[in-house]
Amino acid sequence: MIALGKQTGYDIKQFVDESTRHFWAASYGQIYPELRRLGEAGLITGQSEPTGGRARTVYQLTDAGRAALTEWLEPEPDPTFEVRDEGMLKLFFSDLGTREQRIRNIRTMRERHERTLAQLSTLEQESGHIPEGPRLALEFGIDLHRGIVEWCEATERRLADEGADDAG
Amino acid sequence: MIALGKQTGYDIKQFVDESTRHFWAASYGQIYPELRRLGEAGLITGQSEPTGGRARTVYQLTDAGRAALTEWLEPEPDPTFEVRDEGMLKLFFSDLGTREQRIRNIRTMRERHERTLAQLSTLEQESGHIPEGPRLALEFGIDLHRGIVEWCEATERRLADEGADDAG
DNA sequence: ATACTCATGTAAGCTGTTACATGATTCT
DNA sequence: AGAATCATGTAACAGCTTACATGAGTAT
């Protein structure tokens, strides 16, 4: 983030929340201690640059930091891909509930992903020039959540049809 | 899991690893302490049923446990959906590296999701009768990872074409 | 014999969230 | 005057992983 010109912990937090949040979130409780650790490790340096009487520390990469970044950029054979999906967990166990509950659960999932999709689409519209990396990540997110919404729609229809068969 | 007939901590771990793992993982370090806590809360009871000289505790739901489960099954308005995607993070920052590195990164991502897809497909083939909930979760996983693989393929092609333009 | 599976559990540590505390500056 | 934003930071806790320890039963 510092390499992209984000100077302060606050900057980084703002940027994470409007960019990587959907595939890699971060909180102040992570960011500030991490800046301290990166400083101690000699990968970044911080200068105090207050705005008036307001404390403010701006960071830059050191040579060692740039080298570490270059190394990190190299793809690894088995990158972390972890998901925690509460809606899917409830769907998995939905045989223990009612049919109607299962349908409502999928609807709730769909609405959740529709909200995320709307956020990402807004982001896409609002952003003017955007570097290739962030643009690919954004397009990926839109595709992913659209795909999930479509899956929910299709499944809702299927379950509704099966219900109609039962009634008829 | 106990409601689905998984009796021991070991059982639960095995089952998680072949079913919910891709959207909700769990380790022994979570499972055994959680069984103790659920027992203390009066939601489950455990009986010692050794197999020969091998210690073994089988669990069942109490009435309170069944009630808690029924309540949990009800969908919540904003269910957790969290992703940690290291490949996407590297792609996001890929403007700081080389074009060739970016392409290799997407390829690595694709291979990672192809492996997951293969696992899920095998699971689908091998499983005979499977309840609706788990079946929907499995189909979702297959759709999701296939979608990601296709996105990677399309993006790899696009980046390769752009590279060809530059060279020509 | 040997390896694998069944089975239980914990200690140490890492990662990360939530909530709070603090206070200056800027916008309305 | 009051609200929003800029800015830094921590304490307590929640959640989870990794690695280890232990040992019986079962298949090759």
mmCIF file of C-alpha atoms (C1' of nucleotides) in Angstrom:
data_model
loop_
_atom_site.group_PDB
_atom_site.id
_atom_site.type_symbol
_atom_site.label_atom_id
_atom_site.label_comp_id
_atom_site.label_asym_id
_atom_site.label_seq_id
_atom_site.Cartn_x
_atom_site.Cartn_y
_atom_site.Cartn_z
ATOM 1 C CA MET A 1 0.000 0.000 0.000
ATOM 2 C CA ILE A 2 2.883 2.321 0.813
ATOM 3 C CA ALA A 3 4.413 1.500 -2.584
ATOM 4 C CA LEU A 4 1.123 2.686 -4.143
ATOM 5 C CA GLY A 5 1.552 6.036 -2.411
ATOM 6 C CA LYS A 6 -0.598 5.480 0.663
ATOM 7 C CA GLN A 7 1.319 7.423 3.268
ATOM 8 C CA THR A 8 -0.352 7.019 6.666
ATOM 9 C CA GLY A 9 -2.097 4.236 8.577
ATOM 10 C CA TYR A 10 -5.330 6.123 8.105
ATOM 11 C CA ASP A 11 -4.744 6.348 4.330
ATOM 12 C CA ILE A 12 -4.118 2.635 4.140
ATOM 13 C CA LYS A 13 -7.289 1.823 6.055
ATOM 14 C CA GLN A 14 -9.408 4.066 3.783
ATOM 15 C CA PHE A 15 -7.921 2.518 0.685
ATOM 16 C CA VAL A 16 -8.287 -1.078 1.881
ATOM 17 C CA ASP A 17 -11.956 -0.409 2.634
ATOM 18 C CA GLU A 18 -12.641 0.779 -0.891
ATOM 19 C CA SER A 19 -10.447 -1.664 -2.777
ATOM 20 C CA THR A 20 -9.147 -4.958 -1.368
ATOM 21 C CA ARG A 21 -11.778 -5.336 1.367
ATOM 22 C CA HIS A 22 -13.781 -7.932 -0.535
ATOM 23 C CA PHE A 23 -10.892 -10.352 -0.816
ATOM 24 C CA TRP A 24 -8.514 -9.106 1.910
ATOM 25 C CA ALA A 25 -9.774 -6.936 4.759
ATOM 26 C CA ALA A 26 -7.743 -5.112 7.426
ATOM 27 C CA SER A 27 -8.516 -3.174 10.622
ATOM 28 C CA TYR A 28 -6.648 -0.429 12.492
ATOM 29 C CA GLY A 29 -5.769 -3.053 15.079
ATOM 30 C CA GLN A 30 -3.753 -4.793 12.382
ATOM 31 C CA ILE A 31 -2.437 -1.841 10.440
ATOM 32 C CA TYR A 32 -0.786 0.272 13.146
ATOM 33 C CA PRO A 33 1.059 -2.607 14.863
ATOM 34 C CA GLU A 34 2.119 -3.863 11.428
ATOM 35 C CA LEU A 35 3.573 -0.449 10.496
ATOM 36 C CA ARG A 36 5.579 -0.538 13.725
ATOM 37 C CA ARG A 37 6.836 -4.073 12.968
ATOM 38 C CA LEU A 38 7.744 -3.186 9.366
ATOM 39 C CA GLY A 39 9.683 -0.202 10.728
ATOM 40 C CA GLU A 40 11.524 -2.398 13.237
ATOM 41 C CA ALA A 41 12.330 -4.854 10.439
ATOM 42 C CA GLY A 42 13.841 -2.019 8.395
ATOM 43 C CA LEU A 43 11.382 -2.378 5.490
ATOM 44 C CA ILE A 44 9.786 1.058 5.897
ATOM 45 C CA THR A 45 10.694 4.381 7.530
ATOM 46 C CA GLY A 46 8.304 6.892 9.051
ATOM 47 C CA GLN A 47 8.630 10.671 9.299
ATOM 48 C CA SER A 48 6.489 12.818 11.524
ATOM 49 C CA GLU A 49 4.610 15.315 9.329
ATOM 50 C CA PRO A 50 1.832 16.846 11.404
ATOM 51 C CA THR A 51 -0.998 18.810 9.723
ATOM 52 C CA GLY A 52 -1.112 21.790 12.024
ATOM 53 C CA GLY A 53 -1.377 20.401 15.545
ATOM 54 C CA ARG A 54 -2.602 17.007 14.357
ATOM 55 C CA ALA A 55 -0.101 14.162 14.664
ATOM 56 C CA ARG A 56 0.655 12.385 11.416
ATOM 57 C CA THR A 57 3.352 9.919 10.392
ATOM 58 C CA VAL A 58 4.095 9.351 6.711
ATOM 59 C CA TYR A 59 5.855 6.193 5.607
ATOM 60 C CA GLN A 60 8.092 5.206 2.697
ATOM 61 C CA LEU A 61 9.642 1.950 1.589
ATOM 62 C CA THR A 62 13.348 1.428 2.227
ATOM 63 C CA ASP A 63 15.518 -0.403 -0.319
ATOM 64 C CA ALA A 64 15.081 -3.554 1.762
ATOM 65 C CA GLY A 65 11.319 -2.927 1.708
ATOM 66 C CA ARG A 66 11.254 -2.642 -2.070
ATOM 67 C CA ALA A 67 13.263 -5.855 -2.344
ATOM 68 C CA ALA A 68 10.851 -7.661 0.011
ATOM 69 C CA LEU A 69 7.899 -6.382 -2.036
ATOM 70 C CA THR A 70 9.457 -7.584 -5.294
ATOM 71 C CA GLU A 71 9.938 -10.986 -3.754
ATOM 72 C CA TRP A 72 6.377 -11.096 -2.402
ATOM 73 C CA LEU A 73 4.976 -10.271 -5.854
ATOM 74 C CA GLU A 74 6.296 -13.572 -7.196
ATOM 75 C CA PRO A 75 3.429 -16.112 -7.351
ATOM 76 C CA GLU A 76 3.524 -19.053 -4.932
ATOM 77 C CA PRO A 77 2.408 -22.571 -5.944
ATOM 78 C CA ASP A 78 -0.549 -22.847 -3.521
ATOM 79 C CA PRO A 79 -1.916 -19.402 -2.649
ATOM 80 C CA THR A 80 -4.350 -19.055 0.268
ATOM 81 C CA PHE A 81 -7.994 -19.078 -0.782
ATOM 82 C CA GLU A 82 -10.253 -19.199 2.239
ATOM 83 C CA VAL A 83 -13.978 -18.639 2.438
ATOM 84 C CA ARG A 84 -16.275 -18.269 5.438
ATOM 85 C CA ASP A 85 -19.823 -18.384 4.144
ATOM 86 C CA GLU A 86 -22.474 -18.464 6.831
ATOM 87 C CA GLY A 87 -25.381 -18.582 4.372
ATOM 88 C CA MET A 88 -23.899 -21.646 2.695
ATOM 89 C CA LEU A 89 -23.400 -23.277 6.078
ATOM 90 C CA LYS A 90 -27.101 -22.817 6.882
ATOM 91 C CA LEU A 91 -28.001 -24.125 3.444
ATOM 92 C CA PHE A 92 -25.820 -27.168 4.053
ATOM 93 C CA PHE A 93 -27.790 -27.977 7.210
ATOM 94 C CA SER A 94 -31.143 -26.958 5.760
ATOM 95 C CA ASP A 95 -32.463 -30.546 5.703
ATOM 96 C CA LEU A 96 -32.834 -30.094 9.458
ATOM 97 C CA GLY A 97 -35.279 -27.189 8.905
ATOM 98 C CA THR A 98 -38.269 -26.542 6.674
ATOM 99 C CA ARG A 99 -38.402 -26.243 2.889
ATOM 100 C CA GLU A 100 -39.728 -22.700 3.219
ATOM 101 C CA GLN A 101 -36.820 -21.798 5.502
ATOM 102 C CA ARG A 102 -34.362 -23.105 2.935
ATOM 103 C CA ILE A 103 -35.871 -20.891 0.236
ATOM 104 C CA ARG A 104 -35.793 -17.860 2.522
ATOM 105 C CA ASN A 105 -32.175 -18.620 3.347
ATOM 106 C CA ILE A 106 -31.179 -18.617 -0.323
ATOM 107 C CA ARG A 107 -33.103 -15.361 -0.822
ATOM 108 C CA THR A 108 -31.189 -13.825 2.088
ATOM 109 C CA MET A 109 -27.913 -15.002 0.550
ATOM 110 C CA ARG A 110 -28.889 -13.508 -2.784
ATOM 111 C CA GLU A 111 -29.748 -10.154 -1.224
ATOM 112 C CA ARG A 112 -26.426 -10.113 0.576
ATOM 113 C CA HIS A 113 -24.502 -10.698 -2.640
ATOM 114 C CA GLU A 114 -26.682 -8.212 -4.532
ATOM 115 C CA ARG A 115 -25.622 -5.538 -2.059
ATOM 116 C CA THR A 116 -21.950 -6.389 -2.556
ATOM 117 C CA LEU A 117 -22.449 -6.441 -6.326
ATOM 118 C CA ALA A 118 -24.092 -3.001 -6.204
ATOM 119 C CA GLN A 119 -21.175 -1.608 -4.188
ATOM 120 C CA LEU A 120 -18.632 -2.993 -6.624
ATOM 121 C CA SER A 121 -20.585 -1.727 -9.646
ATOM 122 C CA THR A 122 -20.782 1.761 -8.133
ATOM 123 C CA LEU A 123 -17.048 1.633 -7.518
ATOM 124 C CA GLU A 124 -16.491 0.679 -11.157
ATOM 125 C CA GLN A 125 -18.657 3.529 -12.423
ATOM 126 C CA GLU A 126 -17.116 6.138 -10.148
ATOM 127 C CA SER A 127 -13.483 5.255 -10.703
ATOM 128 C CA GLY A 128 -11.981 7.048 -13.699
ATOM 129 C CA HIS A 129 -8.504 5.902 -14.635
ATOM 130 C CA ILE A 130 -7.608 2.828 -12.629
ATOM 131 C CA PRO A 131 -4.445 0.709 -12.915
ATOM 132 C CA GLU A 132 -4.688 -2.744 -14.484
ATOM 133 C CA GLY A 133 -4.193 -4.706 -11.235
ATOM 134 C CA PRO A 134 -7.002 -3.038 -9.279
ATOM 135 C CA ARG A 135 -9.203 -3.078 -12.390
ATOM 136 C CA LEU A 136 -8.782 -6.839 -12.804
ATOM 137 C CA ALA A 137 -9.509 -7.370 -9.099
ATOM 138 C CA LEU A 138 -12.656 -5.250 -9.384
ATOM 139 C CA GLU A 139 -13.863 -7.054 -12.514
ATOM 140 C CA PHE A 140 -13.215 -10.359 -10.815
ATOM 141 C CA GLY A 141 -15.283 -9.319 -7.800
ATOM 142 C CA ILE A 142 -18.167 -8.203 -9.999
ATOM 143 C CA ASP A 143 -18.091 -11.452 -11.975
ATOM 144 C CA LEU A 144 -17.891 -13.523 -8.804
ATOM 145 C CA HIS A 145 -20.797 -11.906 -7.019
ATOM 146 C CA ARG A 146 -22.911 -11.753 -10.172
ATOM 147 C CA GLY A 147 -22.292 -15.461 -10.598
ATOM 148 C CA ILE A 148 -23.399 -16.137 -7.028
ATOM 149 C CA VAL A 149 -26.539 -14.008 -7.444
ATOM 150 C CA GLU A 150 -27.407 -15.919 -10.607
ATOM 151 C CA TRP A 151 -26.865 -19.235 -8.852
ATOM 152 C CA CYS A 152 -29.218 -18.133 -6.087
ATOM 153 C CA GLU A 153 -31.863 -17.017 -8.589
ATOM 154 C CA ALA A 154 -31.685 -20.285 -10.499
ATOM 155 C CA THR A 155 -31.834 -22.331 -7.309
ATOM 156 C CA GLU A 156 -34.737 -20.304 -5.925
ATOM 157 C CA ARG A 157 -36.664 -20.933 -9.158
ATOM 158 C CA ARG A 158 -35.893 -24.646 -9.059
ATOM 159 C CA LEU A 159 -36.994 -25.025 -5.457
ATOM 160 C CA ALA A 160 -40.153 -23.006 -6.137
ATOM 161 C CA ASP A 161 -40.990 -25.272 -9.127
ATOM 162 C CA GLU A 162 -40.466 -28.421 -7.092
ATOM 163 C CA GLY A 163 -42.796 -26.952 -4.470
ATOM 164 C CA ALA A 164 -45.422 -26.284 -7.164
ATOM 165 C CA ASP A 165 -45.172 -29.954 -8.244
ATOM 166 C CA ASP A 166 -45.787 -31.096 -4.680
ATOM 167 C CA ALA A 167 -48.877 -28.903 -4.432
ATOM 168 C CA GLY A 168 -50.294 -29.905 -7.844
ATOM 169 C CA MET B 1 -22.954 -32.104 12.816
ATOM 170 C CA ILE B 2 -24.171 -34.103 15.797
ATOM 171 C CA ALA B 3 -27.742 -33.676 14.516
ATOM 172 C CA LEU B 4 -26.578 -35.277 11.241
ATOM 173 C CA GLY B 5 -25.379 -38.307 13.190
ATOM 174 C CA LYS B 6 -21.715 -37.477 13.573
ATOM 175 C CA GLN B 7 -20.986 -38.893 16.984
ATOM 176 C CA THR B 8 -17.383 -38.131 17.975
ATOM 177 C CA GLY B 9 -14.974 -35.211 17.583
ATOM 178 C CA TYR B 10 -13.008 -37.360 15.171
ATOM 179 C CA ASP B 11 -16.164 -38.085 13.126
ATOM 180 C CA ILE B 12 -16.945 -34.388 12.925
ATOM 181 C CA LYS B 13 -13.445 -33.515 11.746
ATOM 182 C CA GLN B 14 -13.535 -36.195 9.028
ATOM 183 C CA PHE B 15 -16.910 -35.007 7.826
ATOM 184 C CA VAL B 16 -16.007 -31.306 7.841
ATOM 185 C CA ASP B 17 -12.931 -32.097 5.744
ATOM 186 C CA GLU B 18 -14.986 -33.807 3.061
ATOM 187 C CA SER B 19 -17.989 -31.505 3.062
ATOM 188 C CA THR B 20 -18.034 -27.970 4.505
ATOM 189 C CA ARG B 21 -14.279 -27.414 4.330
ATOM 190 C CA HIS B 22 -14.466 -25.225 1.237
ATOM 191 C CA PHE B 23 -16.779 -22.671 2.831
ATOM 192 C CA TRP B 24 -16.324 -23.369 6.551
ATOM 193 C CA ALA B 25 -13.245 -25.201 7.836
ATOM 194 C CA ALA B 26 -12.560 -26.496 11.349
ATOM 195 C CA SER B 27 -9.583 -28.005 13.189
ATOM 196 C CA TYR B 28 -9.308 -30.323 16.199
ATOM 197 C CA GLY B 29 -8.178 -27.310 18.190
ATOM 198 C CA GLN B 30 -11.620 -25.847 17.614
ATOM 199 C CA ILE B 31 -13.749 -28.963 17.713
ATOM 200 C CA TYR B 32 -12.758 -30.548 21.027
ATOM 201 C CA PRO B 33 -12.938 -27.345 23.103
ATOM 202 C CA GLU B 34 -16.269 -26.537 21.413
ATOM 203 C CA LEU B 35 -17.703 -29.947 22.348
ATOM 204 C CA ARG B 36 -16.702 -29.267 25.951
ATOM 205 C CA ARG B 37 -18.342 -25.810 25.862
ATOM 206 C CA LEU B 38 -21.537 -27.151 24.274
ATOM 207 C CA GLY B 39 -21.669 -29.767 27.010
ATOM 208 C CA GLU B 40 -21.200 -27.137 29.722
ATOM 209 C CA ALA B 41 -23.961 -25.041 28.111
ATOM 210 C CA GLY B 42 -26.297 -28.061 28.252
ATOM 211 C CA LEU B 43 -26.779 -28.266 24.465
ATOM 212 C CA ILE B 44 -25.190 -31.696 24.058
ATOM 213 C CA THR B 45 -24.407 -34.682 26.275
ATOM 214 C CA GLY B 46 -21.521 -37.093 25.875
ATOM 215 C CA GLN B 47 -21.326 -40.774 26.835
ATOM 216 C CA SER B 48 -18.122 -42.738 27.061
ATOM 217 C CA GLU B 49 -18.324 -45.631 24.584
ATOM 218 C CA PRO B 50 -14.831 -47.068 24.171
ATOM 219 C CA THR B 51 -14.038 -49.413 21.246
ATOM 220 C CA GLY B 52 -12.124 -52.035 23.154
ATOM 221 C CA GLY B 53 -9.441 -50.203 25.115
ATOM 222 C CA ARG B 54 -9.669 -47.095 22.903
ATOM 223 C CA ALA B 55 -11.307 -44.078 24.547
ATOM 224 C CA ARG B 56 -14.300 -42.694 22.650
ATOM 225 C CA THR B 57 -17.008 -40.217 23.595
ATOM 226 C CA VAL B 58 -20.244 -40.136 21.605
ATOM 227 C CA TYR B 59 -22.448 -37.053 21.717
ATOM 228 C CA GLN B 60 -26.140 -36.360 21.275
ATOM 229 C CA LEU B 61 -28.206 -33.210 21.224
ATOM 230 C CA THR B 62 -30.271 -32.375 24.297
ATOM 231 C CA ASP B 63 -33.726 -30.795 23.920
ATOM 232 C CA ALA B 64 -32.101 -27.411 24.523
ATOM 233 C CA GLY B 65 -29.560 -28.247 21.820
ATOM 234 C CA ARG B 66 -32.261 -29.113 19.304
ATOM 235 C CA ALA B 67 -34.016 -25.829 20.131
ATOM 236 C CA ALA B 68 -30.781 -23.864 19.678
ATOM 237 C CA LEU B 69 -30.194 -25.601 16.346
ATOM 238 C CA THR B 70 -33.705 -24.775 15.135
ATOM 239 C CA GLU B 71 -33.122 -21.154 16.030
ATOM 240 C CA TRP B 72 -29.724 -21.095 14.310
ATOM 241 C CA LEU B 73 -31.238 -22.500 11.104
ATOM 242 C CA GLU B 74 -33.332 -19.331 10.706
ATOM 243 C CA PRO B 75 -31.650 -17.012 8.149
ATOM 244 C CA GLU B 76 -30.108 -13.761 9.418
ATOM 245 C CA PRO B 77 -30.320 -10.498 7.428
ATOM 246 C CA ASP B 78 -26.572 -10.079 6.824
ATOM 247 C CA PRO B 79 -24.784 -13.420 6.894
ATOM 248 C CA THR B 80 -20.975 -13.512 7.083
ATOM 249 C CA PHE B 81 -19.280 -13.867 3.726
ATOM 250 C CA GLU B 82 -15.544 -13.445 4.044
ATOM 251 C CA VAL B 83 -12.823 -14.220 1.546
ATOM 252 C CA ARG B 84 -9.052 -14.296 1.932
ATOM 253 C CA ASP B 85 -7.617 -14.597 -1.549
ATOM 254 C CA GLU B 86 -3.854 -14.306 -1.711
ATOM 255 C CA GLY B 87 -3.682 -14.704 -5.479
ATOM 256 C CA MET B 88 -6.110 -11.822 -5.952
ATOM 257 C CA LEU B 89 -4.071 -9.702 -3.555
ATOM 258 C CA LYS B 90 -0.963 -10.284 -5.662
ATOM 259 C CA LEU B 91 -2.936 -9.546 -8.810
ATOM 260 C CA PHE B 92 -4.163 -6.304 -7.241
ATOM 261 C CA PHE B 93 -0.560 -5.184 -6.688
ATOM 262 C CA SER B 94 0.703 -6.613 -9.971
ATOM 263 C CA ASP B 95 1.339 -3.162 -11.485
ATOM 264 C CA LEU B 96 4.373 -3.105 -9.192
ATOM 265 C CA GLY B 97 5.796 -6.178 -10.936
ATOM 266 C CA THR B 98 6.237 -7.326 -14.532
ATOM 267 C CA ARG B 99 3.560 -8.169 -17.088
ATOM 268 C CA GLU B 100 4.919 -11.684 -17.355
ATOM 269 C CA GLN B 101 4.692 -12.084 -13.578
ATOM 270 C CA ARG B 102 1.046 -11.019 -13.668
ATOM 271 C CA ILE B 103 0.241 -13.678 -16.258
ATOM 272 C CA ARG B 104 2.064 -16.332 -14.250
ATOM 273 C CA ASN B 105 0.157 -15.247 -11.159
ATOM 274 C CA ILE B 106 -3.204 -15.713 -12.866
ATOM 275 C CA ARG B 107 -2.073 -19.099 -14.143
ATOM 276 C CA THR B 108 -1.134 -20.099 -10.596
ATOM 277 C CA MET B 109 -4.551 -18.964 -9.385
ATOM 278 C CA ARG B 110 -6.244 -20.973 -12.110
ATOM 279 C CA GLU B 111 -4.300 -24.111 -11.219
ATOM 280 C CA ARG B 112 -5.224 -23.682 -7.590
ATOM 281 C CA HIS B 113 -8.935 -23.445 -8.396
ATOM 282 C CA GLU B 114 -8.692 -26.299 -10.906
ATOM 283 C CA ARG B 115 -7.420 -28.524 -8.100
ATOM 284 C CA THR B 116 -10.326 -27.533 -5.861
ATOM 285 C CA LEU B 117 -12.756 -28.054 -8.741
ATOM 286 C CA ALA B 118 -11.336 -31.531 -9.373
ATOM 287 C CA GLN B 119 -11.754 -32.430 -5.707
ATOM 288 C CA LEU B 120 -15.361 -31.267 -5.662
ATOM 289 C CA SER B 121 -16.162 -33.069 -8.921
ATOM 290 C CA THR B 122 -14.702 -36.302 -7.565
ATOM 291 C CA LEU B 123 -16.799 -35.864 -4.439
ATOM 292 C CA GLU B 124 -19.905 -35.421 -6.583
ATOM 293 C CA GLN B 125 -19.160 -38.554 -8.619
ATOM 294 C CA GLU B 126 -18.376 -40.695 -5.596
ATOM 295 C CA SER B 127 -21.312 -39.690 -3.441
ATOM 296 C CA GLY B 128 -24.429 -41.745 -4.085
ATOM 297 C CA HIS B 129 -27.524 -40.546 -2.302
ATOM 298 C CA ILE B 130 -26.878 -37.176 -0.752
ATOM 299 C CA PRO B 131 -29.358 -34.915 1.076
ATOM 300 C CA GLU B 132 -30.552 -31.745 -0.648
ATOM 301 C CA GLY B 133 -28.622 -29.305 1.600
ATOM 302 C CA PRO B 134 -25.177 -30.854 1.098
ATOM 303 C CA ARG B 135 -25.983 -31.402 -2.581
ATOM 304 C CA LEU B 136 -26.800 -27.722 -3.106
ATOM 305 C CA ALA B 137 -23.639 -26.718 -1.242
ATOM 306 C CA LEU B 138 -21.567 -29.052 -3.431
ATOM 307 C CA GLU B 139 -23.164 -27.788 -6.653
ATOM 308 C CA PHE B 140 -22.550 -24.234 -5.521
ATOM 309 C CA GLY B 141 -18.884 -24.963 -4.877
ATOM 310 C CA ILE B 142 -18.473 -26.564 -8.296
ATOM 311 C CA ASP B 143 -20.172 -23.622 -10.036
ATOM 312 C CA LEU B 144 -18.111 -21.109 -8.058
ATOM 313 C CA HIS B 145 -14.726 -22.639 -8.749
ATOM 314 C CA ARG B 146 -15.577 -23.380 -12.376
ATOM 315 C CA GLY B 147 -16.556 -19.737 -12.743
ATOM 316 C CA ILE B 148 -13.245 -18.630 -11.279
ATOM 317 C CA VAL B 149 -11.288 -20.985 -13.531
ATOM 318 C CA GLU B 150 -13.130 -19.594 -16.560
ATOM 319 C CA TRP B 151 -12.411 -16.030 -15.478
ATOM 320 C CA CYS B 152 -8.728 -16.878 -15.184
ATOM 321 C CA GLU B 153 -8.709 -18.509 -18.637
ATOM 322 C CA ALA B 154 -10.436 -15.541 -20.253
ATOM 323 C CA THR B 155 -8.112 -13.082 -18.516
ATOM 324 C CA GLU B 156 -5.009 -15.079 -19.430
ATOM 325 C CA ARG B 157 -6.111 -15.035 -23.075
ATOM 326 C CA ARG B 158 -6.798 -11.306 -22.976
ATOM 327 C CA LEU B 159 -3.441 -10.486 -21.440
ATOM 328 C CA ALA B 160 -1.678 -12.762 -23.922
ATOM 329 C CA ASP B 161 -3.437 -11.008 -26.861
ATOM 330 C CA GLU B 162 -2.507 -7.570 -25.556
ATOM 331 C CA GLY B 163 1.073 -8.796 -25.293
ATOM 332 C CA ALA B 164 0.929 -9.990 -28.922
ATOM 333 C CA ASP B 165 -0.281 -6.500 -29.985
ATOM 334 C CA ASP B 166 2.684 -4.897 -28.229
ATOM 335 C CA ALA B 167 5.099 -7.251 -29.990
ATOM 336 C CA GLY B 168 3.523 -6.837 -33.462
ATOM 337 C "C1'" DA C 1 6.725 -55.940 11.795
ATOM 338 C "C1'" DT C 2 4.900 -51.796 9.990
ATOM 339 C "C1'" DA C 3 1.930 -48.483 8.585
ATOM 340 C "C1'" DC C 4 -2.379 -46.596 8.762
ATOM 341 C "C1'" DT C 5 -6.618 -45.367 10.898
ATOM 342 C "C1'" DC C 6 -9.334 -44.291 15.010
ATOM 343 C "C1'" DA C 7 -9.495 -41.296 18.818
ATOM 344 C "C1'" DT C 8 -8.641 -37.467 22.223
ATOM 345 C "C1'" DG C 9 -6.696 -33.595 23.639
ATOM 346 C "C1'" DT C 10 -3.666 -29.320 24.710
ATOM 347 C "C1'" DA C 11 -0.055 -25.538 24.566
ATOM 348 C "C1'" DA C 12 1.791 -21.992 22.194
ATOM 349 C "C1'" DG C 13 1.237 -18.826 19.171
ATOM 350 C "C1'" DC C 14 -0.601 -16.141 15.344
ATOM 351 C "C1'" DT C 15 -4.148 -13.276 13.309
ATOM 352 C "C1'" DG C 16 -7.528 -10.360 13.583
ATOM 353 C "C1'" DT C 17 -11.809 -7.813 15.502
ATOM 354 C "C1'" DT C 18 -14.264 -4.701 18.549
ATOM 355 C "C1'" DA C 19 -14.538 -1.178 21.330
ATOM 356 C "C1'" DC C 20 -12.656 2.422 23.319
ATOM 357 C "C1'" DA C 21 -9.770 6.697 24.119
ATOM 358 C "C1'" DT C 22 -7.975 10.939 22.377
ATOM 359 C "C1'" DG C 23 -7.855 15.123 20.007
ATOM 360 C "C1'" DA C 24 -7.191 18.371 15.971
ATOM 361 C "C1'" DT C 25 -9.168 20.153 11.632
ATOM 362 C "C1'" DT C 26 -12.634 21.057 8.309
ATOM 363 C "C1'" DC C 27 -17.142 21.449 6.500
ATOM 364 C "C1'" DT C 28 -22.065 22.993 6.926
ATOM 365 C "C1'" DA D 1 -22.297 25.327 17.167
ATOM 366 C "C1'" DG D 2 -22.165 20.773 15.679
ATOM 367 C "C1'" DA D 3 -21.049 17.040 12.660
ATOM 368 C "C1'" DA D 4 -17.910 14.831 9.864
ATOM 369 C "C1'" DT D 5 -13.321 13.799 8.782
ATOM 370 C "C1'" DC D 6 -8.412 13.199 9.732
ATOM 371 C "C1'" DA D 7 -5.342 10.756 12.574
ATOM 372 C "C1'" DT D 8 -3.204 7.509 16.038
ATOM 373 C "C1'" DG D 9 -3.239 4.007 18.949
ATOM 374 C "C1'" DT D 10 -4.279 0.072 22.450
ATOM 375 C "C1'" DA D 11 -6.539 -3.469 25.523
ATOM 376 C "C1'" DA D 12 -9.304 -7.215 25.697
ATOM 377 C "C1'" DC D 13 -10.853 -10.726 23.555
ATOM 378 C "C1'" DA D 14 -12.277 -14.080 19.877
ATOM 379 C "C1'" DG D 15 -11.008 -17.354 16.715
ATOM 380 C "C1'" DC D 16 -8.156 -20.374 14.776
ATOM 381 C "C1'" DT D 17 -3.803 -23.082 13.328
ATOM 382 C "C1'" DT D 18 0.162 -25.833 14.106
ATOM 383 C "C1'" DA D 19 2.517 -28.943 16.332
ATOM 384 C "C1'" DC D 20 2.874 -32.087 19.578
ATOM 385 C "C1'" DA D 21 1.692 -35.993 22.816
ATOM 386 C "C1'" DT D 22 -0.531 -40.315 23.502
ATOM 387 C "C1'" DG D 23 -2.090 -44.748 22.542
ATOM 388 C "C1'" DA D 24 -5.289 -48.553 20.878
ATOM 389 C "C1'" DG D 25 -7.067 -51.144 16.933
ATOM 390 C "C1'" DT D 26 -6.721 -52.796 12.087
ATOM 391 C "C1'" DA D 27 -4.963 -53.910 7.681
ATOM 392 C "C1'" DT D 28 -0.883 -55.406 4.828
#
